Amino acid sequence: MVELIIWTIIKILFILFFVTLPLAGVLTVVDRRESSMIQDRIGPNRANLSGDVWDLSKRWRFLGLLHLLADGIKMIFKEDYSIKSGNRWIHTFAPILAFFPGLVILSIIPFGGNVTVFGSSTNLQIASFDSGMLLAFAFSSIAVYGITLAGWSSNNKFSLLGGVRATSQMLSYEVVLGLTLMGIFMIYGTLELNTIVQGQQSLKVDGTPDLLFGFLPKWGIFLQPFAMLLYVAAATAETKRAPFDVPEAESELVSGFFTEYGSMKMGMFLFAEYAEVVIFSMIFTTLFLGGYHVPYLYDSGFILPFGWGSLSINPTLVGFIQMLTFLLKVIIVAWGHLVIRWTLPRFRYDQVLRLGWKMLLPLALANIIITAIVLSFI
Amino acid sequence: MAKKGIVVSKHKYTLSEKLYYPEILKGMGVSIRHFFANIVKKKYTVTLQYPEQKESYAERFRGKHRLMTREDGSLRCVACMMCATACPAECIYIEAEDVGDSLVEKRAKVFVIDELRCIFCGLCVEACPTDAIRMDTGEHVEPEYTREAFIYDKKKLLQNSGRSVAIQGGDPDYIHKN
Ligand code: SF4
Ligand code: SF4
């Protein structure tokens, strides 16, 4: 029991303070620099630690990552403006509601295989529920309340419009989001994420590899490519980033639902957005990219397809390799997500809803039916 | 008579455009190409790291004023007030004083230009008969923290000063005659 509690605390601290929050923070800067690289600019690169003031090459700039610190300090020391009209309590509470529920989703994500440290072994997943993904759906829909309440309590037309748009967009895409994943749940027969990852590991009961066409691991992306495309669209809409950033829509609504926010409260909304990107990447990796699974690496070591040989590795080492693989995949997915943001222009509001209800929803339903038919024949 | 209209043909979407995803992937391809080309070699980047790297202005750019000096280092200005008269913004203030030289007669005791009022028209430069005032420093007026700092006095105007080779009075044989 004590062992379990200690492990859980370690895992929570690790995934929260060593993975998600730093990654989300770094993403705020990476987003800006990546966008500038895509747009042929250089981007923020001035924040520096002492060094020579006039010679750029002699300053310690760390690729502009120090802007993260500079931004944080700026946000904290700005005036914490609280509105005179509107509902002040809800106005203060909304950023919290937008930020924290998302973090709960981290508890169900398996970020590594089984590791053994000092003779005590554990699965690198904070909580293993049978209802797994349902918890993720539940908590990601709570985040909608944060946005809506922020828009409503600000007593500002722009905020209200942003809040209303966010509500209708996120509610409609939540439906699609759930339905697209139904195929995955049917194939792996569970909602529990660690079991899904183990299903993607493609191991038969007797411990021999069970690969698609003899060489492809059974990852979600290969079994449900269509659902993957729909999921990316729906999940991008859930994170409210371009091309689905109508709730924020700088060019129409000033800043959408957080127009009336300043200092760290606004910082929380911005940070929540990046935390959502990280969480989206984690769920995407887990469901479609085999989670922490390295192709051909099993608990006992590598077993290459076509009988090309095998290599046995210490199981604990395998656990750590898998953890790093998971982080690497998450970083790559998050990067790709940012590329999508900086590539596509914003949909019009009616287009967003039309895409959601008239295209993605029927396609998701068709995907479920086809998957069900195919599964019943196998 | 019926008005003749222009028939605008509507863009016909191809299948891959209707499906979104192929086009999105193509767009992402462009983004990614630019990303890697710029991150590795700054291939397309045109940004100038401003305070360290500067783009030089055109040769005839009218920038910060400067006052020129003679061979002996004294101010060329003879306080004739031509520039102050020509200035449409009325931002030049000159106080004259006697030199005690029959040829030059006067010089500027105080010479002040308010760079905030100046519209950089260059008329002062054109008006000056002695090539004493110029705007060829090649830099603009720098930003300052106070308004007072923009009021340039003689000292500030002489900072970028140089010796002008034109000979005062316009007579090339002036020195030899005396
Ligand atoms: S440039 Fe024009 S406005 Fe400025 S001082 Fe000369 S004459 Fe006046
Ligand atoms: S700067 Fe030239 S025009 Fe102006 S007062 Fe001096 S000599 Fe005359």
Coordinates of C-alpha atoms and ligand atoms in Angstrom, one line a residue:
Chain A
M1 CA 0.0 0.0 0.0
V2 CA 2.7 2.5 1.0
E3 CA 4.7 1.4 -2.0
L4 CA 1.6 2.2 -4.2
I5 CA 1.2 5.6 -2.7
I6 CA 4.8 6.5 -3.1
W7 CA 4.9 5.3 -6.7
T8 CA 1.7 7.3 -7.4
I9 CA 3.1 10.5 -5.9
I10 CA 6.3 10.0 -7.9
K11 CA 4.4 9.4 -11.1
I12 CA 2.1 12.4 -10.6
L13 CA 5.1 14.7 -9.9
F14 CA 7.0 13.3 -12.8
I15 CA 4.2 13.6 -15.4
L16 CA 3.0 17.0 -14.2
F17 CA 6.2 18.9 -13.3
F18 CA 8.8 17.2 -15.5
V19 CA 6.8 16.5 -18.6
T20 CA 3.5 18.3 -19.1
L21 CA 4.0 21.7 -17.6
P22 CA 7.6 22.2 -18.9
L23 CA 6.6 20.9 -22.3
A24 CA 3.6 23.2 -22.4
G25 CA 5.8 26.1 -21.4
V26 CA 8.4 25.3 -24.0
L27 CA 5.7 25.0 -26.6
T28 CA 4.7 28.6 -26.0
V29 CA 8.1 29.7 -27.2
V30 CA 8.5 26.9 -29.8
D31 CA 5.1 28.0 -31.2
R32 CA 6.4 31.5 -31.8
R33 CA 9.7 30.5 -33.1
E34 CA 8.3 27.8 -35.3
S35 CA 5.8 30.1 -36.8
S36 CA 8.5 32.6 -37.6
M37 CA 10.6 29.9 -39.2
I38 CA 7.6 28.9 -41.3
Q39 CA 6.9 32.5 -42.2
D40 CA 10.6 33.3 -43.1
R41 CA 11.2 35.4 -40.0
I42 CA 13.6 34.8 -37.1
G43 CA 11.2 35.2 -34.1
P44 CA 11.8 36.1 -30.5
N45 CA 15.5 35.6 -29.8
R46 CA 16.5 38.6 -27.7
A47 CA 15.9 37.5 -24.1
N48 CA 19.4 36.7 -22.8
L49 CA 21.5 36.1 -19.7
S50 CA 24.0 38.9 -19.4
G51 CA 26.8 38.4 -21.9
D52 CA 27.9 41.1 -24.2
V53 CA 25.1 43.6 -24.7
W54 CA 26.0 44.8 -28.2
D55 CA 27.4 41.6 -29.7
L56 CA 24.5 39.2 -30.5
S57 CA 26.8 36.3 -31.0
K58 CA 28.3 36.7 -27.5
R59 CA 25.0 36.7 -25.6
W60 CA 23.7 33.5 -24.0
R61 CA 20.3 33.3 -25.6
F62 CA 19.5 29.5 -25.5
L63 CA 17.6 29.6 -28.8
G64 CA 15.2 32.2 -27.4
L65 CA 13.9 29.8 -24.8
L66 CA 14.5 32.4 -22.1
H67 CA 11.4 34.2 -23.5
L68 CA 9.5 31.7 -21.5
L69 CA 10.9 33.1 -18.3
A70 CA 10.5 36.7 -19.5
D71 CA 6.9 36.0 -20.4
G72 CA 6.1 34.4 -17.1
I73 CA 7.7 37.3 -15.1
K74 CA 5.8 39.8 -17.3
M75 CA 2.5 38.0 -16.7
I76 CA 2.9 37.8 -13.0
F77 CA 3.9 41.5 -12.5
K78 CA 1.2 42.9 -14.8
E79 CA -1.8 44.5 -13.1
D80 CA -4.3 41.9 -12.1
Y81 CA -7.3 43.8 -13.5
S82 CA -10.6 42.8 -12.1
I83 CA -13.7 43.9 -14.0
K84 CA -16.2 46.5 -12.5
S85 CA -19.3 45.1 -14.1
G86 CA -20.1 41.5 -14.8
N87 CA -19.7 38.7 -12.4
R88 CA -16.4 39.1 -10.7
W89 CA -16.3 35.7 -8.9
I90 CA -17.0 33.7 -11.9
H91 CA -14.6 35.9 -13.9
T92 CA -11.9 34.9 -11.5
F93 CA -12.9 31.3 -11.3
A94 CA -13.2 30.7 -15.1
P95 CA -9.4 30.5 -15.9
I96 CA -9.0 27.9 -13.2
L97 CA -11.9 25.9 -14.6
A98 CA -10.4 26.1 -18.0
F99 CA -6.9 25.0 -16.9
F100 CA -7.1 22.3 -14.2
P101 CA -9.7 19.7 -15.4
G102 CA -7.5 19.1 -18.5
L103 CA -4.6 18.0 -16.2
V104 CA -6.7 15.3 -14.6
I105 CA -6.6 13.5 -18.0
L106 CA -2.9 12.9 -17.4
S107 CA -3.8 10.4 -14.8
I108 CA -5.0 7.8 -17.3
I109 CA -2.2 8.1 -19.8
P110 CA 0.4 5.3 -19.8
F111 CA 3.7 7.0 -20.4
G112 CA 5.9 4.0 -20.2
G113 CA 5.9 0.2 -19.7
N114 CA 6.7 -1.7 -16.6
V115 CA 9.8 -0.5 -14.7
T116 CA 11.5 -2.0 -11.7
V117 CA 13.4 0.3 -9.4
F118 CA 15.0 -1.0 -6.1
G119 CA 13.1 -4.2 -6.4
S120 CA 9.7 -2.6 -6.6
S121 CA 7.9 -2.7 -9.9
T122 CA 5.2 -0.6 -11.4
N123 CA 3.3 0.3 -14.5
L124 CA 4.1 3.9 -15.6
Q125 CA 0.5 5.0 -15.5
I126 CA -1.0 6.9 -12.6
A127 CA -4.4 5.3 -12.5
S128 CA -5.7 2.4 -14.5
F129 CA -9.5 2.6 -14.9
D130 CA -11.8 0.3 -16.8
S131 CA -13.6 3.5 -18.0
G132 CA -10.3 5.1 -19.1
M133 CA -11.1 7.3 -22.0
L134 CA -14.5 8.1 -20.6
L135 CA -12.8 10.1 -17.9
A136 CA -10.8 12.0 -20.5
F137 CA -14.0 12.9 -22.4
A138 CA -15.7 13.9 -19.1
F139 CA -12.9 16.2 -18.0
S140 CA -12.3 17.7 -21.4
S141 CA -15.9 18.8 -21.5
I142 CA -15.6 20.5 -18.2
A143 CA -13.0 22.8 -19.8
V144 CA -15.8 24.1 -22.0
Y145 CA -17.4 25.6 -18.9
G146 CA -14.3 27.6 -18.1
I147 CA -14.4 29.1 -21.6
T148 CA -18.2 29.8 -21.6
L149 CA -18.2 31.3 -18.1
A150 CA -15.2 33.5 -19.0
G151 CA -17.1 34.8 -22.0
W152 CA -20.4 35.3 -20.1
S153 CA -19.0 36.8 -16.9
S154 CA -16.9 39.4 -18.6
N155 CA -19.9 41.6 -19.6
N156 CA -18.4 42.3 -23.0
K157 CA -20.0 41.5 -26.3
F158 CA -16.8 40.2 -27.8
S159 CA -16.3 37.9 -24.9
L160 CA -19.8 36.7 -25.0
L161 CA -19.7 35.9 -28.7
G162 CA -16.4 34.1 -28.1
G163 CA -17.9 32.1 -25.3
V164 CA -21.0 31.2 -27.3
R165 CA -18.9 30.1 -30.3
A166 CA -16.7 28.1 -28.0
T167 CA -19.7 26.3 -26.5
S168 CA -21.3 25.3 -29.8
Q169 CA -18.0 24.4 -31.4
M170 CA -16.7 22.3 -28.5
L171 CA -20.0 20.6 -27.8
S172 CA -20.4 19.6 -31.5
Y173 CA -16.9 18.4 -31.8
E174 CA -17.1 16.4 -28.6
V175 CA -19.7 14.2 -30.2
V176 CA -17.4 13.6 -33.2
L177 CA -14.4 13.1 -30.9
G178 CA -16.2 10.3 -29.1
L179 CA -17.5 8.6 -32.2
T180 CA -14.2 8.6 -34.1
L181 CA -12.5 6.7 -31.2
M182 CA -15.3 4.1 -31.1
G183 CA -13.5 2.1 -33.8
I184 CA -10.3 2.0 -31.7
F185 CA -12.3 0.9 -28.7
M186 CA -14.0 -1.9 -30.7
I187 CA -10.7 -3.2 -32.2
Y188 CA -8.8 -3.3 -28.9
G189 CA -12.0 -4.2 -26.9
T190 CA -11.4 -1.8 -24.1
L191 CA -11.5 1.8 -23.0
E192 CA -8.5 1.4 -20.7
L193 CA -5.5 3.1 -22.3
N194 CA -2.7 0.8 -21.0
T195 CA -4.6 -2.2 -22.4
I196 CA -5.0 -0.4 -25.7
V197 CA -1.2 0.2 -25.9
Q198 CA -0.6 -3.4 -25.1
G199 CA -3.0 -4.3 -27.8
Q200 CA -0.9 -2.2 -30.2
Q201 CA 2.2 -4.0 -29.1
S202 CA 1.0 -6.8 -31.2
L203 CA 1.9 -9.8 -29.1
K204 CA 0.1 -13.1 -29.3
V205 CA -0.9 -14.7 -26.0
D206 CA 2.1 -17.1 -26.3
G207 CA 4.5 -14.2 -26.6
T208 CA 5.3 -14.3 -30.3
P209 CA 4.9 -11.1 -32.3
D210 CA 1.6 -10.8 -34.2
L211 CA 2.3 -8.2 -36.9
L212 CA 0.1 -6.8 -39.7
F213 CA 1.3 -8.2 -43.1
G214 CA 4.2 -9.7 -41.2
F215 CA 6.0 -6.3 -40.5
L216 CA 3.6 -3.6 -39.4
P217 CA 2.9 -3.2 -35.7
K218 CA -0.8 -3.1 -35.0
W219 CA -0.9 0.6 -34.3
G220 CA -4.2 2.6 -34.4
I221 CA -2.9 4.6 -37.3
F222 CA -2.6 1.5 -39.4
L223 CA -5.8 -0.1 -38.3
Q224 CA -7.9 3.0 -38.3
P225 CA -6.3 5.5 -40.6
F226 CA -9.6 7.1 -41.4
A227 CA -10.5 7.6 -37.8
M228 CA -7.1 9.1 -37.3
L229 CA -7.8 11.9 -39.8
L230 CA -11.2 12.6 -38.3
Y231 CA -9.8 12.5 -34.8
V232 CA -7.1 15.1 -35.7
A233 CA -9.8 17.5 -37.0
A234 CA -12.1 17.0 -34.1
A235 CA -9.3 17.3 -31.5
T236 CA -7.9 20.4 -33.1
A237 CA -11.3 21.9 -32.8
E238 CA -11.3 20.8 -29.1
T239 CA -8.1 22.6 -28.4
K240 CA -9.5 25.7 -30.1
R241 CA -6.5 26.3 -32.3
A242 CA -6.3 27.4 -35.9
P243 CA -8.1 26.5 -38.2
F244 CA -10.7 26.2 -35.5
D245 CA -9.9 29.2 -33.4
V246 CA -13.2 31.0 -33.9
P247 CA -13.8 31.5 -30.2
E248 CA -10.6 33.5 -30.1
A249 CA -10.6 35.0 -33.6
E250 CA -8.3 37.9 -33.1
S251 CA -9.4 39.6 -36.3
E252 CA -13.1 39.5 -35.4
L253 CA -13.5 39.3 -31.7
V254 CA -10.4 41.2 -30.3
S255 CA -9.4 38.2 -28.2
G256 CA -12.7 36.3 -27.9
F257 CA -13.5 34.9 -24.6
F258 CA -10.5 36.3 -22.8
T259 CA -10.7 39.8 -24.0
E260 CA -11.4 41.1 -20.5
Y261 CA -8.5 39.2 -18.9
G262 CA -5.1 40.4 -17.9
S263 CA -2.0 39.3 -16.1
M264 CA -1.7 35.7 -14.9
K265 CA -5.4 35.0 -15.5
M266 CA -4.9 35.6 -19.2
G267 CA -1.7 33.7 -18.9
M268 CA -3.6 30.7 -17.6
F269 CA -5.9 30.7 -20.6
L270 CA -2.9 30.8 -22.9
F271 CA -1.1 28.2 -20.9
A272 CA -4.2 26.0 -20.8
E273 CA -4.2 26.1 -24.6
Y274 CA -0.7 24.7 -24.8
A275 CA -1.3 22.2 -22.0
E276 CA -4.3 21.0 -24.1
V277 CA -1.9 20.6 -27.0
V278 CA 0.4 18.4 -24.9
I279 CA -2.5 16.4 -23.6
F280 CA -4.0 16.0 -27.1
S281 CA -0.6 14.8 -28.3
M282 CA -0.4 12.3 -25.5
I283 CA -3.8 10.8 -26.2
F284 CA -3.1 10.8 -29.9
T285 CA 0.2 9.0 -29.4
T286 CA -1.4 6.5 -27.0
L287 CA -4.4 5.7 -29.3
F288 CA -2.9 5.9 -32.8
L289 CA 0.9 5.8 -32.5
G290 CA 1.3 2.8 -30.2
G291 CA 1.8 4.8 -27.1
Y292 CA 5.2 4.0 -25.5
H293 CA 5.6 1.0 -27.8
V294 CA 8.8 0.9 -29.9
P295 CA 8.3 -1.1 -33.0
Y296 CA 9.7 -4.7 -32.6
L297 CA 10.7 -4.0 -29.0
Y298 CA 9.0 -6.3 -26.5
D299 CA 9.5 -6.9 -22.8
S300 CA 12.4 -9.2 -23.4
G301 CA 14.1 -7.2 -26.2
F302 CA 14.0 -6.7 -29.9
I303 CA 12.4 -9.3 -32.1
L304 CA 12.8 -8.2 -35.8
P305 CA 10.2 -9.4 -38.3
F306 CA 10.9 -11.9 -41.1
G307 CA 13.2 -13.7 -38.6
W308 CA 16.0 -11.2 -39.0
G309 CA 17.2 -11.9 -35.5
S310 CA 16.6 -10.7 -32.0
L311 CA 18.4 -8.9 -29.2
S312 CA 17.5 -9.3 -25.6
I313 CA 17.6 -6.3 -23.3
N314 CA 17.2 -5.9 -19.5
P315 CA 13.4 -5.4 -18.9
T316 CA 13.9 -2.3 -16.7
L317 CA 16.0 -0.7 -19.5
V318 CA 13.1 -1.6 -21.9
G319 CA 10.8 0.3 -19.6
F320 CA 12.9 3.4 -19.7
I321 CA 13.5 3.2 -23.4
Q322 CA 9.7 3.0 -23.8
M323 CA 9.2 6.1 -21.6
L324 CA 11.6 8.1 -23.7
T325 CA 10.0 6.8 -26.9
F326 CA 6.6 8.0 -25.6
L327 CA 8.0 11.5 -24.9
L328 CA 9.7 11.6 -28.3
K329 CA 6.4 10.7 -30.0
V330 CA 4.5 13.3 -28.0
I331 CA 7.0 16.0 -28.9
I332 CA 6.8 15.1 -32.6
V333 CA 3.0 15.1 -32.6
A334 CA 2.9 18.4 -30.8
W335 CA 5.2 19.8 -33.3
G336 CA 3.0 18.6 -36.1
H337 CA 0.0 20.1 -34.4
L338 CA 1.8 23.5 -34.4
V339 CA 2.6 23.1 -38.1
I340 CA -1.1 22.6 -38.8
R341 CA -1.9 25.7 -36.9
W342 CA 0.5 27.8 -38.9
T343 CA -0.6 26.4 -42.2
L344 CA -4.3 26.7 -42.3
P345 CA -6.5 29.8 -42.3
R346 CA -9.4 30.1 -39.9
F347 CA -12.7 28.5 -40.9
R348 CA -15.8 30.7 -40.8
Y349 CA -18.0 30.0 -37.9
D350 CA -20.8 28.5 -39.9
Q351 CA -18.3 26.4 -41.8
V352 CA -17.0 25.0 -38.5
L353 CA -20.4 23.8 -37.5
R354 CA -21.2 22.5 -41.0
L355 CA -18.0 20.6 -41.1
G356 CA -18.6 19.1 -37.7
W357 CA -22.2 18.0 -38.1
K358 CA -22.6 17.4 -41.8
M359 CA -19.3 15.9 -42.7
L360 CA -17.3 14.6 -39.7
L361 CA -20.3 13.2 -37.9
P362 CA -21.6 11.0 -40.7
L363 CA -18.1 9.9 -41.6
A364 CA -17.4 8.9 -38.1
L365 CA -20.6 6.9 -38.0
A366 CA -19.7 5.3 -41.3
N367 CA -16.3 4.4 -39.8
I368 CA -18.0 2.7 -36.8
I369 CA -20.3 0.7 -39.0
I370 CA -17.5 -0.4 -41.4
T371 CA -15.2 -1.3 -38.5
A372 CA -18.0 -3.3 -36.9
I373 CA -18.7 -5.2 -40.1
V374 CA -15.1 -6.0 -40.7
L375 CA -14.6 -7.0 -37.1
S376 CA -17.5 -9.4 -37.3
F377 CA -15.9 -11.2 -40.2
I378 CA -12.5 -11.6 -38.7
Chain B
M1 CA -30.5 49.0 -73.1
A2 CA -29.5 46.2 -70.9
K3 CA -26.2 46.6 -69.0
K4 CA -23.5 44.3 -70.0
G5 CA -22.2 42.4 -67.0
I6 CA -19.0 40.5 -66.5
V7 CA -19.4 36.7 -66.1
V8 CA -17.2 35.6 -63.3
S9 CA -16.4 32.0 -63.5
K10 CA -16.6 30.2 -60.2
H11 CA -13.7 28.2 -59.1
K12 CA -14.4 24.5 -59.7
Y13 CA -13.1 22.5 -56.8
T14 CA -11.2 19.4 -57.7
L15 CA -11.7 16.2 -55.8
S16 CA -8.6 16.6 -53.7
E17 CA -9.6 20.1 -52.8
K18 CA -13.1 18.9 -51.8
L19 CA -11.5 16.2 -49.6
Y20 CA -9.5 18.9 -47.7
Y21 CA -6.9 16.4 -46.4
P22 CA -4.6 16.1 -49.5
E23 CA -4.5 19.9 -49.8
I24 CA -3.9 20.3 -46.1
L25 CA -1.0 17.9 -46.4
K26 CA 0.4 19.8 -49.3
G27 CA 0.1 23.0 -47.3
M28 CA 1.9 21.4 -44.4
G29 CA 4.6 20.3 -46.8
V30 CA 5.2 23.9 -47.7
S31 CA 5.3 24.9 -44.1
I32 CA 7.7 22.1 -43.2
R33 CA 9.9 22.8 -46.1
H34 CA 10.2 26.5 -45.1
F35 CA 10.7 25.4 -41.5
F36 CA 13.6 23.2 -42.1
A37 CA 15.2 25.4 -44.8
N38 CA 15.1 28.3 -42.4
I39 CA 16.2 26.4 -39.3
V40 CA 19.1 24.8 -41.0
K41 CA 20.4 27.6 -43.3
K42 CA 18.1 30.6 -43.0
K43 CA 17.5 30.1 -46.6
Y44 CA 14.4 32.3 -47.0
T45 CA 14.9 34.5 -44.0
V46 CA 15.3 38.1 -44.8
T47 CA 15.2 39.5 -41.3
L48 CA 17.9 41.9 -40.2
Q49 CA 19.0 41.7 -36.6
Y50 CA 18.3 45.4 -36.3
P51 CA 20.4 47.2 -33.7
E52 CA 23.4 45.2 -34.6
Q53 CA 22.9 45.0 -38.3
K54 CA 21.7 48.1 -40.1
E55 CA 20.6 48.7 -43.6
S56 CA 22.3 51.8 -44.8
Y57 CA 20.1 54.6 -46.0
A58 CA 20.1 55.9 -49.6
E59 CA 22.9 58.3 -50.4
R60 CA 20.6 61.3 -50.5
F61 CA 18.7 60.4 -47.4
R62 CA 18.0 63.5 -45.3
G63 CA 18.9 62.5 -41.7
K64 CA 20.2 64.0 -38.6
H65 CA 21.7 67.5 -39.0
R66 CA 25.3 68.4 -38.5
L67 CA 27.3 71.6 -38.5
M68 CA 30.5 71.8 -40.5
T69 CA 33.8 73.4 -39.6
R70 CA 36.5 75.3 -41.4
E71 CA 40.1 74.2 -41.7
D72 CA 41.0 75.8 -38.3
G73 CA 38.1 73.9 -36.6
S74 CA 35.8 76.9 -36.1
L75 CA 32.2 76.8 -37.0
R76 CA 31.5 77.7 -40.6
C77 CA 28.1 79.2 -39.8
V78 CA 28.1 83.0 -40.3
A79 CA 24.7 83.5 -38.5
C80 CA 23.1 84.8 -41.7
M81 CA 19.7 83.4 -40.6
M82 CA 19.0 82.1 -44.1
C83 CA 18.2 78.6 -42.8
A84 CA 16.0 79.9 -40.0
T85 CA 14.1 81.9 -42.5
A86 CA 13.8 79.1 -45.0
C87 CA 12.7 76.6 -42.4
P88 CA 9.0 75.9 -42.8
A89 CA 8.7 74.4 -39.3
E90 CA 10.5 77.3 -37.7
C91 CA 12.6 75.0 -35.6
I92 CA 16.0 76.7 -36.0
Y93 CA 17.0 79.3 -33.4
I94 CA 20.2 81.2 -33.8
E95 CA 21.8 83.9 -31.8
A96 CA 24.6 85.8 -33.5
E97 CA 27.7 87.4 -32.1
D98 CA 30.4 89.6 -33.5
V99 CA 33.7 88.0 -34.5
G100 CA 35.7 91.1 -35.1
D101 CA 36.8 89.9 -38.6
S102 CA 35.8 92.2 -41.4
L103 CA 35.2 89.3 -43.8
V104 CA 33.2 86.9 -41.7
E105 CA 31.7 89.5 -39.4
K106 CA 29.4 87.2 -37.4
R107 CA 29.2 83.7 -36.0
A108 CA 26.5 81.8 -34.1
K109 CA 26.7 82.0 -30.4
V110 CA 23.7 79.8 -30.0
F111 CA 22.6 77.4 -32.6
V112 CA 19.6 75.2 -31.7
I113 CA 17.5 72.8 -33.8
D114 CA 14.4 71.3 -32.4
E115 CA 14.4 67.9 -34.0
L116 CA 10.9 67.1 -32.9
R117 CA 9.5 70.0 -34.9
C118 CA 11.7 69.4 -37.9
I119 CA 10.0 67.9 -40.9
F120 CA 13.3 66.9 -42.5
C121 CA 12.6 68.8 -45.7
G122 CA 16.2 69.8 -46.2
L123 CA 15.4 73.4 -47.0
C124 CA 17.9 74.7 -44.4
V125 CA 20.7 72.8 -46.2
E126 CA 19.7 74.3 -49.5
A127 CA 19.5 77.8 -48.1
C128 CA 22.9 77.9 -46.4
P129 CA 25.4 79.9 -48.4
T130 CA 28.4 78.6 -46.5
D131 CA 27.8 74.9 -46.5
A132 CA 27.7 75.1 -42.7
I133 CA 24.6 72.9 -42.2
R134 CA 24.2 69.5 -43.7
M135 CA 21.9 66.5 -43.3
D136 CA 24.1 63.9 -44.7
T137 CA 24.9 61.9 -41.5
G138 CA 23.2 58.9 -42.9
E139 CA 21.4 58.2 -39.7
H140 CA 18.0 59.3 -38.4
V141 CA 17.4 61.2 -35.2
E142 CA 17.8 58.7 -32.4
P143 CA 14.9 58.1 -29.9
E144 CA 15.3 59.8 -26.5
Y145 CA 13.6 59.5 -23.2
T146 CA 12.7 63.2 -22.8
R147 CA 11.5 65.9 -25.2
E148 CA 14.3 68.2 -24.1
A149 CA 16.8 65.8 -25.4
F150 CA 15.6 66.3 -28.9
I151 CA 16.5 70.0 -28.8
Y152 CA 20.0 69.8 -30.3
D153 CA 22.4 72.5 -29.4
K154 CA 25.7 73.4 -31.0
K155 CA 27.6 70.8 -29.2
K156 CA 25.3 68.0 -30.2
L157 CA 25.2 69.3 -33.8
L158 CA 29.0 69.3 -33.9
Q159 CA 29.3 65.7 -32.8
N160 CA 29.3 64.4 -36.4
S161 CA 31.0 67.4 -37.7
G162 CA 33.5 67.4 -40.5
R163 CA 35.7 69.8 -42.3
S164 CA 34.0 71.3 -45.3
V165 CA 36.4 72.0 -48.2
A166 CA 34.3 74.7 -49.8
I167 CA 36.0 78.0 -49.3
Q168 CA 34.2 80.7 -47.4
G169 CA 33.0 83.7 -49.4
G170 CA 33.1 81.9 -52.6
D171 CA 36.3 83.5 -53.9
P172 CA 39.0 80.9 -54.4
D173 CA 41.7 83.5 -54.3
Y174 CA 40.7 85.1 -51.1
I175 CA 43.6 83.8 -49.0
H176 CA 46.3 84.8 -51.6
K177 CA 45.0 88.3 -52.1
N178 CA 45.5 89.1 -48.4
Ligands
SF4_1 S1 15.1 70.2 -42.5 FE1 13.5 71.6 -43.0 S2 12.3 71.6 -41.1 FE2 14.2 70.7 -40.6 S3 15.5 72.3 -39.8 FE3 15.9 72.2 -42.0 S4 14.5 73.6 -42.9 FE4 13.7 73.3 -40.9
SF4_2 S1 23.7 77.5 -41.0 FE1 24.1 78.4 -42.9 S2 22.2 79.4 -43.4 FE2 22.1 78.9 -41.3 S3 22.7 80.7 -40.2 FE3 24.5 79.4 -40.5 S4 25.4 80.1 -42.4 FE4 23.4 80.9 -42.3

